[in-house]
Amino acid sequence: MLYRQLIPYGPPSAFRRQPQAERNEAIVEDFSNYHSTSSSSDESSIITERKIALIELKIELVQLQVNHPSEDEDEQVKIQQKIKYYSDKLEETKKALLQEKGTKEFVEQVEKEESISELKNMISKLTLQQPPKKDDCSLN
């Protein structure tokens, strides 16, 4: 998909003639077609990225729960909002990972872990397992 297809050109009235839902649907169709040709190596790197994201969200939650014993009521409300936000994101990531094969044990392990250093070790192990990505502009 070309960048120009995403950016409307011309007077705004020309784009109001086509309903917003139809424009959004066209963009979503192009996006799904673009990403439907992924290879298995791309899928494994996506799974690895999701695993890392899950661990990072867990680290944020643990830090919020441990490091902020504030007595100020406004601070407590902000912290509770952050905890809810990170909890929701953690659940979304967990659901996405559980749809993949062989990730259930990993998700359970991350859920049980409360040590930040151990969670960071898990990230470093995942990044070492992940093969380096080839750039389009590499000289090989």
mmCIF file of C-alpha atoms in Angstrom:
data_model
loop_
_atom_site.group_PDB
_atom_site.id
_atom_site.type_symbol
_atom_site.label_atom_id
_atom_site.label_comp_id
_atom_site.label_asym_id
_atom_site.label_seq_id
_atom_site.Cartn_x
_atom_site.Cartn_y
_atom_site.Cartn_z
ATOM 1 C CA MET A 1 0.000 0.000 0.000
ATOM 2 C CA LEU A 2 1.311 3.388 -0.896
ATOM 3 C CA TYR A 3 1.615 6.165 1.612
ATOM 4 C CA ARG A 4 -0.438 8.444 -0.639
ATOM 5 C CA GLN A 5 -3.410 6.093 -0.338
ATOM 6 C CA LEU A 6 -3.516 6.736 3.402
ATOM 7 C CA ILE A 7 -3.284 10.520 3.128
ATOM 8 C CA PRO A 8 -6.319 12.313 1.709
ATOM 9 C CA TYR A 9 -5.541 14.877 -0.966
ATOM 10 C CA GLY A 10 -7.881 17.555 -2.205
ATOM 11 C CA PRO A 11 -10.660 19.488 -0.531
ATOM 12 C CA PRO A 12 -12.149 17.912 2.608
ATOM 13 C CA SER A 13 -15.623 17.933 1.021
ATOM 14 C CA ALA A 14 -14.452 15.332 -1.502
ATOM 15 C CA PHE A 15 -13.693 12.905 1.311
ATOM 16 C CA ARG A 16 -16.943 13.498 3.141
ATOM 17 C CA ARG A 17 -18.820 11.999 0.180
ATOM 18 C CA GLN A 18 -17.465 8.570 1.055
ATOM 19 C CA PRO A 19 -18.617 7.436 4.515
ATOM 20 C CA GLN A 20 -15.897 7.120 7.146
ATOM 21 C CA ALA A 21 -16.736 3.455 7.744
ATOM 22 C CA GLU A 22 -16.033 2.623 4.083
ATOM 23 C CA ARG A 23 -12.717 4.481 4.168
ATOM 24 C CA ASN A 24 -11.686 2.680 7.358
ATOM 25 C CA GLU A 25 -12.731 -0.670 5.920
ATOM 26 C CA ALA A 26 -10.579 -0.115 2.820
ATOM 27 C CA ILE A 27 -7.559 0.736 4.954
ATOM 28 C CA VAL A 28 -8.070 -2.344 7.144
ATOM 29 C CA GLU A 29 -8.386 -4.611 4.085
ATOM 30 C CA ASP A 30 -5.163 -3.247 2.604
ATOM 31 C CA PHE A 31 -3.426 -3.654 5.960
ATOM 32 C CA SER A 32 -4.531 -7.276 6.379
ATOM 33 C CA ASN A 33 -3.490 -8.134 2.814
ATOM 34 C CA TYR A 34 -0.102 -6.557 3.419
ATOM 35 C CA HIS A 35 0.506 -8.633 6.531
ATOM 36 C CA SER A 36 -0.958 -11.923 5.318
ATOM 37 C CA THR A 37 2.263 -12.900 3.543
ATOM 38 C CA SER A 38 4.386 -13.251 6.691
ATOM 39 C CA SER A 39 6.767 -16.181 6.965
ATOM 40 C CA SER A 40 7.270 -18.530 9.900
ATOM 41 C CA SER A 41 10.404 -16.679 11.012
ATOM 42 C CA ASP A 42 8.363 -13.484 11.223
ATOM 43 C CA GLU A 43 5.759 -15.311 13.301
ATOM 44 C CA SER A 44 8.364 -16.595 15.744
ATOM 45 C CA SER A 45 9.827 -13.112 16.126
ATOM 46 C CA ILE A 46 6.321 -11.756 16.741
ATOM 47 C CA ILE A 47 5.796 -14.371 19.448
ATOM 48 C CA THR A 48 9.141 -13.452 20.994
ATOM 49 C CA GLU A 49 8.219 -9.761 20.933
ATOM 50 C CA ARG A 50 4.902 -10.555 22.618
ATOM 51 C CA LYS A 51 6.703 -12.571 25.281
ATOM 52 C CA ILE A 52 9.063 -9.671 25.935
ATOM 53 C CA ALA A 53 6.125 -7.260 26.077
ATOM 54 C CA LEU A 54 4.380 -9.520 28.592
ATOM 55 C CA ILE A 55 7.457 -9.559 30.814
ATOM 56 C CA GLU A 56 7.931 -5.780 30.547
ATOM 57 C CA LEU A 57 4.299 -5.186 31.517
ATOM 58 C CA LYS A 58 4.723 -7.522 34.483
ATOM 59 C CA ILE A 59 7.849 -5.602 35.551
ATOM 60 C CA GLU A 60 5.925 -2.320 35.402
ATOM 61 C CA LEU A 61 3.127 -3.793 37.512
ATOM 62 C CA VAL A 62 5.529 -5.163 40.123
ATOM 63 C CA GLN A 63 7.344 -1.819 40.321
ATOM 64 C CA LEU A 64 4.084 0.076 40.733
ATOM 65 C CA GLN A 65 2.863 -2.237 43.462
ATOM 66 C CA VAL A 66 6.145 -2.252 45.394
ATOM 67 C CA ASN A 67 7.698 1.189 45.004
ATOM 68 C CA HIS A 68 4.784 3.540 45.633
ATOM 69 C CA PRO A 69 3.511 3.412 49.225
ATOM 70 C CA SER A 70 2.254 7.002 49.081
ATOM 71 C CA GLU A 71 -0.177 8.483 51.580
ATOM 72 C CA ASP A 72 -1.385 11.234 49.258
ATOM 73 C CA GLU A 73 -4.859 10.377 47.974
ATOM 74 C CA ASP A 74 -4.290 11.887 44.509
ATOM 75 C CA GLU A 75 -1.098 9.865 44.144
ATOM 76 C CA GLN A 76 -2.938 6.699 45.152
ATOM 77 C CA VAL A 77 -5.628 7.336 42.526
ATOM 78 C CA LYS A 78 -2.991 7.871 39.820
ATOM 79 C CA ILE A 79 -1.150 4.726 40.848
ATOM 80 C CA GLN A 80 -4.369 2.702 40.808
ATOM 81 C CA GLN A 81 -5.136 4.012 37.309
ATOM 82 C CA LYS A 82 -1.664 3.011 36.127
ATOM 83 C CA ILE A 83 -2.025 -0.418 37.706
ATOM 84 C CA LYS A 84 -5.377 -0.914 35.977
ATOM 85 C CA TYR A 85 -3.921 0.228 32.637
ATOM 86 C CA TYR A 86 -0.933 -2.121 32.859
ATOM 87 C CA SER A 87 -3.144 -4.965 34.095
ATOM 88 C CA ASP A 88 -5.445 -4.538 31.098
ATOM 89 C CA LYS A 89 -2.503 -4.476 28.679
ATOM 90 C CA LEU A 90 -1.032 -7.527 30.398
ATOM 91 C CA GLU A 91 -4.309 -9.402 29.931
ATOM 92 C CA GLU A 92 -4.491 -8.433 26.236
ATOM 93 C CA THR A 93 -0.937 -9.617 25.642
ATOM 94 C CA LYS A 94 -1.562 -12.786 27.626
ATOM 95 C CA LYS A 95 -4.646 -13.613 25.542
ATOM 96 C CA ALA A 96 -2.709 -13.056 22.319
ATOM 97 C CA LEU A 97 0.102 -15.304 23.518
ATOM 98 C CA LEU A 98 -2.213 -18.059 24.708
ATOM 99 C CA GLN A 99 -3.577 -18.358 21.169
ATOM 100 C CA GLU A 100 -0.131 -19.510 20.040
ATOM 101 C CA LYS A 101 1.054 -23.085 20.546
ATOM 102 C CA GLY A 102 3.506 -23.815 23.349
ATOM 103 C CA THR A 103 3.196 -20.532 25.218
ATOM 104 C CA LYS A 104 0.926 -21.560 28.094
ATOM 105 C CA GLU A 105 3.790 -22.592 30.402
ATOM 106 C CA PHE A 106 5.659 -19.383 29.642
ATOM 107 C CA VAL A 107 2.620 -17.226 30.454
ATOM 108 C CA GLU A 108 2.076 -19.099 33.732
ATOM 109 C CA GLN A 109 5.736 -18.671 34.654
ATOM 110 C CA VAL A 110 5.579 -14.906 34.052
ATOM 111 C CA GLU A 111 2.351 -14.608 36.054
ATOM 112 C CA LYS A 112 3.872 -16.368 39.076
ATOM 113 C CA GLU A 113 7.168 -14.471 39.037
ATOM 114 C CA GLU A 114 7.391 -11.444 41.338
ATOM 115 C CA SER A 115 11.139 -10.793 41.218
ATOM 116 C CA ILE A 116 12.121 -7.962 38.889
ATOM 117 C CA SER A 117 15.651 -9.302 38.457
ATOM 118 C CA GLU A 118 14.326 -12.733 37.464
ATOM 119 C CA LEU A 119 11.925 -11.139 34.976
ATOM 120 C CA LYS A 120 14.802 -9.145 33.475
ATOM 121 C CA ASN A 121 16.807 -12.375 33.186
ATOM 122 C CA MET A 122 13.913 -13.885 31.252
ATOM 123 C CA ILE A 123 14.027 -10.940 28.822
ATOM 124 C CA SER A 124 17.761 -11.340 28.293
ATOM 125 C CA LYS A 125 17.306 -15.071 27.599
ATOM 126 C CA LEU A 126 14.614 -14.300 25.026
ATOM 127 C CA THR A 127 16.705 -11.655 23.282
ATOM 128 C CA LEU A 128 19.644 -14.061 23.088
ATOM 129 C CA GLN A 129 17.423 -16.728 21.506
ATOM 130 C CA GLN A 130 16.042 -14.346 18.914
ATOM 131 C CA PRO A 131 18.110 -14.366 15.709
ATOM 132 C CA PRO A 132 19.332 -10.966 14.535
ATOM 133 C CA LYS A 133 16.992 -9.287 12.094
ATOM 134 C CA LYS A 134 18.215 -8.597 8.588
ATOM 135 C CA ASP A 135 17.775 -5.037 7.461
ATOM 136 C CA ASP A 136 16.753 -4.192 3.941
ATOM 137 C CA CYS A 137 19.871 -2.075 3.585
ATOM 138 C CA SER A 138 22.392 -4.672 4.782
ATOM 139 C CA LEU A 139 25.472 -5.195 2.642
ATOM 140 C CA ASN A 140 25.376 -9.012 2.624
#
